[in-house]
Coordinates of C-alpha atoms in Angstrom, one line a residue:
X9 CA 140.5 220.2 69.9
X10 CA 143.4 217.8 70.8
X11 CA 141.6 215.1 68.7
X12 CA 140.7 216.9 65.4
X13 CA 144.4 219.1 65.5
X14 CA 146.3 215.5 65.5
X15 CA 143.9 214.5 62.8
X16 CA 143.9 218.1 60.4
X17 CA 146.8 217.7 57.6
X18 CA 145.7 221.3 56.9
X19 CA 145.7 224.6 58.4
X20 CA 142.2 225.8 59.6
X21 CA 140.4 228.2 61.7
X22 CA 138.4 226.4 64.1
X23 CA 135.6 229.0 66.1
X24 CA 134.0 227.6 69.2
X25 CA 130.5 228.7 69.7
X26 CA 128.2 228.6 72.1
X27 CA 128.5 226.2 74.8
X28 CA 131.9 225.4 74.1
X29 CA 132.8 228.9 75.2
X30 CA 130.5 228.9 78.1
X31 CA 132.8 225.7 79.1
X32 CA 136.2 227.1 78.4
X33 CA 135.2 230.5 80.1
X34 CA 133.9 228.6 83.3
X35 CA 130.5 230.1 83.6
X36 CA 129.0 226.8 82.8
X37 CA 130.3 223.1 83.7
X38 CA 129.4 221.2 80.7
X39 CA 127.3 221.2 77.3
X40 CA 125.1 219.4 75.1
X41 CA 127.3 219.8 72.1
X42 CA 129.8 221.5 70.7
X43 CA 129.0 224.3 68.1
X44 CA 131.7 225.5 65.6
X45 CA 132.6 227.1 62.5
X46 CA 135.4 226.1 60.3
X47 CA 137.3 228.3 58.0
X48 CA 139.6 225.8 55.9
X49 CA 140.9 225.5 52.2
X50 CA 138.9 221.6 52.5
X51 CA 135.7 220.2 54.4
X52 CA 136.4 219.9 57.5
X53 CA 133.1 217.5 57.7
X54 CA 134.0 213.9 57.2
X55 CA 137.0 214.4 59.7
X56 CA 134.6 216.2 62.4
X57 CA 131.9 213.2 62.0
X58 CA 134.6 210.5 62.5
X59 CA 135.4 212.4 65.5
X60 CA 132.2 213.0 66.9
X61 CA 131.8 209.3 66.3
X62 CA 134.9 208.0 67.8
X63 CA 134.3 210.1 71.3
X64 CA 130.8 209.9 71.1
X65 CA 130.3 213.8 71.4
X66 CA 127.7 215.5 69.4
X67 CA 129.2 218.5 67.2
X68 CA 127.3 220.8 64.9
X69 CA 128.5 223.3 62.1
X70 CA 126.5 226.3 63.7
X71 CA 127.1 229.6 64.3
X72 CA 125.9 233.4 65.1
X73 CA 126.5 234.3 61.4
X74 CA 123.7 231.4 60.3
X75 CA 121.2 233.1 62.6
X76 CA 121.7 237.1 62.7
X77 CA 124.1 239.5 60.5
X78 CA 128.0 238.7 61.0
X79 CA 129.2 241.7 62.8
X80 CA 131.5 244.2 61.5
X81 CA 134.8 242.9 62.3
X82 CA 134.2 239.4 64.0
X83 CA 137.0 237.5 63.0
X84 CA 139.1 240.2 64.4
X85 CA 137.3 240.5 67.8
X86 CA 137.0 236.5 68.1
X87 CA 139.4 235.9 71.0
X88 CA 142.4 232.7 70.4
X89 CA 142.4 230.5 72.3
X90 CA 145.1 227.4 71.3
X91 CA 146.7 226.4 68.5
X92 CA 146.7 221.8 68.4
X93 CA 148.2 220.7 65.2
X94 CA 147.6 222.8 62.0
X95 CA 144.5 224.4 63.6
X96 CA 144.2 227.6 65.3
X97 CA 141.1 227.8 67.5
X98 CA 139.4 230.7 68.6
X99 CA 136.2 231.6 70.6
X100 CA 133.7 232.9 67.6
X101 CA 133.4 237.0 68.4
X102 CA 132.0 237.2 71.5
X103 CA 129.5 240.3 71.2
X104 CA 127.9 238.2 67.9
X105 CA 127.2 235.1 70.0
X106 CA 125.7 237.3 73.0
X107 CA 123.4 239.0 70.1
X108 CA 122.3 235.7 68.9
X109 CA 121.2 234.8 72.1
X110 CA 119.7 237.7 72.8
X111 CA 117.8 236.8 69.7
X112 CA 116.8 233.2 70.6
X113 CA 115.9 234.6 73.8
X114 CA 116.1 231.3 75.8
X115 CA 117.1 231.2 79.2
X116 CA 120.1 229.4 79.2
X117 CA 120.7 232.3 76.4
X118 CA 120.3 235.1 78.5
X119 CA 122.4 233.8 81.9
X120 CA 124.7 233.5 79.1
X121 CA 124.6 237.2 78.2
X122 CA 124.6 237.9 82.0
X123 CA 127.5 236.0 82.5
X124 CA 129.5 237.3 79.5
X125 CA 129.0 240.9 80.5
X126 CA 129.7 239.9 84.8
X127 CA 132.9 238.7 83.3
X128 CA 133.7 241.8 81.2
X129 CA 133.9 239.7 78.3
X130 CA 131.5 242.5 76.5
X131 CA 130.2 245.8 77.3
X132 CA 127.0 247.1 77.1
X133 CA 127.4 250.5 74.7
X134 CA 129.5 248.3 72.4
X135 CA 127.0 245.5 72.2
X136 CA 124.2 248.3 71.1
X137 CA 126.9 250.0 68.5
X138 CA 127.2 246.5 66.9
X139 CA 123.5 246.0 67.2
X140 CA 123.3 249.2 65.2
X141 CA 125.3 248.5 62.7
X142 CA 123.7 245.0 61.9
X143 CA 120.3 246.6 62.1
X144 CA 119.4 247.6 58.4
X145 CA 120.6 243.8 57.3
X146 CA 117.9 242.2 59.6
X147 CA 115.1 242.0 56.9
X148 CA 117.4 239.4 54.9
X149 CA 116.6 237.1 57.9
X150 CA 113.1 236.1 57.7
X151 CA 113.3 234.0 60.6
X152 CA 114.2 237.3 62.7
X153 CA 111.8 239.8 64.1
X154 CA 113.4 242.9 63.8
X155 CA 111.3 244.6 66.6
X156 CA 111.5 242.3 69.2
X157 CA 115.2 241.9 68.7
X158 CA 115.9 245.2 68.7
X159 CA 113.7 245.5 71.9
X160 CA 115.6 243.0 73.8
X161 CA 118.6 244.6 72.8
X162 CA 117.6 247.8 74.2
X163 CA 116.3 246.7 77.4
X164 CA 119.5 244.5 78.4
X165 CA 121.8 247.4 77.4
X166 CA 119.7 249.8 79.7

């Protein structure tokens, strides 16, 4: 974050994703990579793959929006977390990264969830309201299975 703010001659939205959060949140110790999703008047792209080359991290332009519905209201819900530079960062909305792992399913996914929800970082009715809400928009993403989502959803939230 130090890196790319010091670099960025423009203002940006910079959302962490994934295991960056887990990191920053303390629930895990380290990550493969660092997922974001950066909201900017240029491309962000050439400046993130210098980066990622010059301390040999691996960062990729992924996030929940790419693999479920964006929730109503994510930007609003997606908690800041420093500003370095020009560039504000933020955790990407919590309840639509703990959807898209329900989705994926994995296990690292779901201690993810757990832990999200031990730390009160989401609740359980809200998660299935948001899950509603997304729920007629899931056809539009073929690689989705509506069902089984929606069953894994249902069975976390009790």
């Amino acid at each position: 974050m130090r890196e790319l703010g010091r670099e960025c001659r423009v203002p940006a939205r910079v959302y962490l994703v994934g295991g960056a959060t887990a990191v920053l949140h303390g629930w895990r110790d380290t990550t493969a990579d660092v997922n974001v999703r950066c909201v900017s008047e240029v491309d962000l792209g050439p400046l993130l793959s210098r980066l990622k080359d010059q301390l040999n991290i691996n960062v990729e332009l992924a996030s929940p929006d790419q693999f479920i519905p964006p929730l109503p209201g994510w930007a609003e819900r997606s908690p800041f977390v420093t500003r370095e530079g020009s560039i504000d960062f933020f955790h990407y909305d919590l309840y639509s990264q703990a959807l898209a792992k329900i989705e994926r399913g994995f296990t690292r996914d779901t201690a993810d969830v757990d832990a999200m929800l031990d730390q009160g970082l989401i609740e359980r009715p809200r998660l299935l309201e948001l899950f509603e809400a997304i729920q007629a928009d899931l056809p539009c993403y073929p690689a989705l299975d509506p069902k089984s989502f929606e069953r894994a959803v249902r069975e976390l939230v009790g």
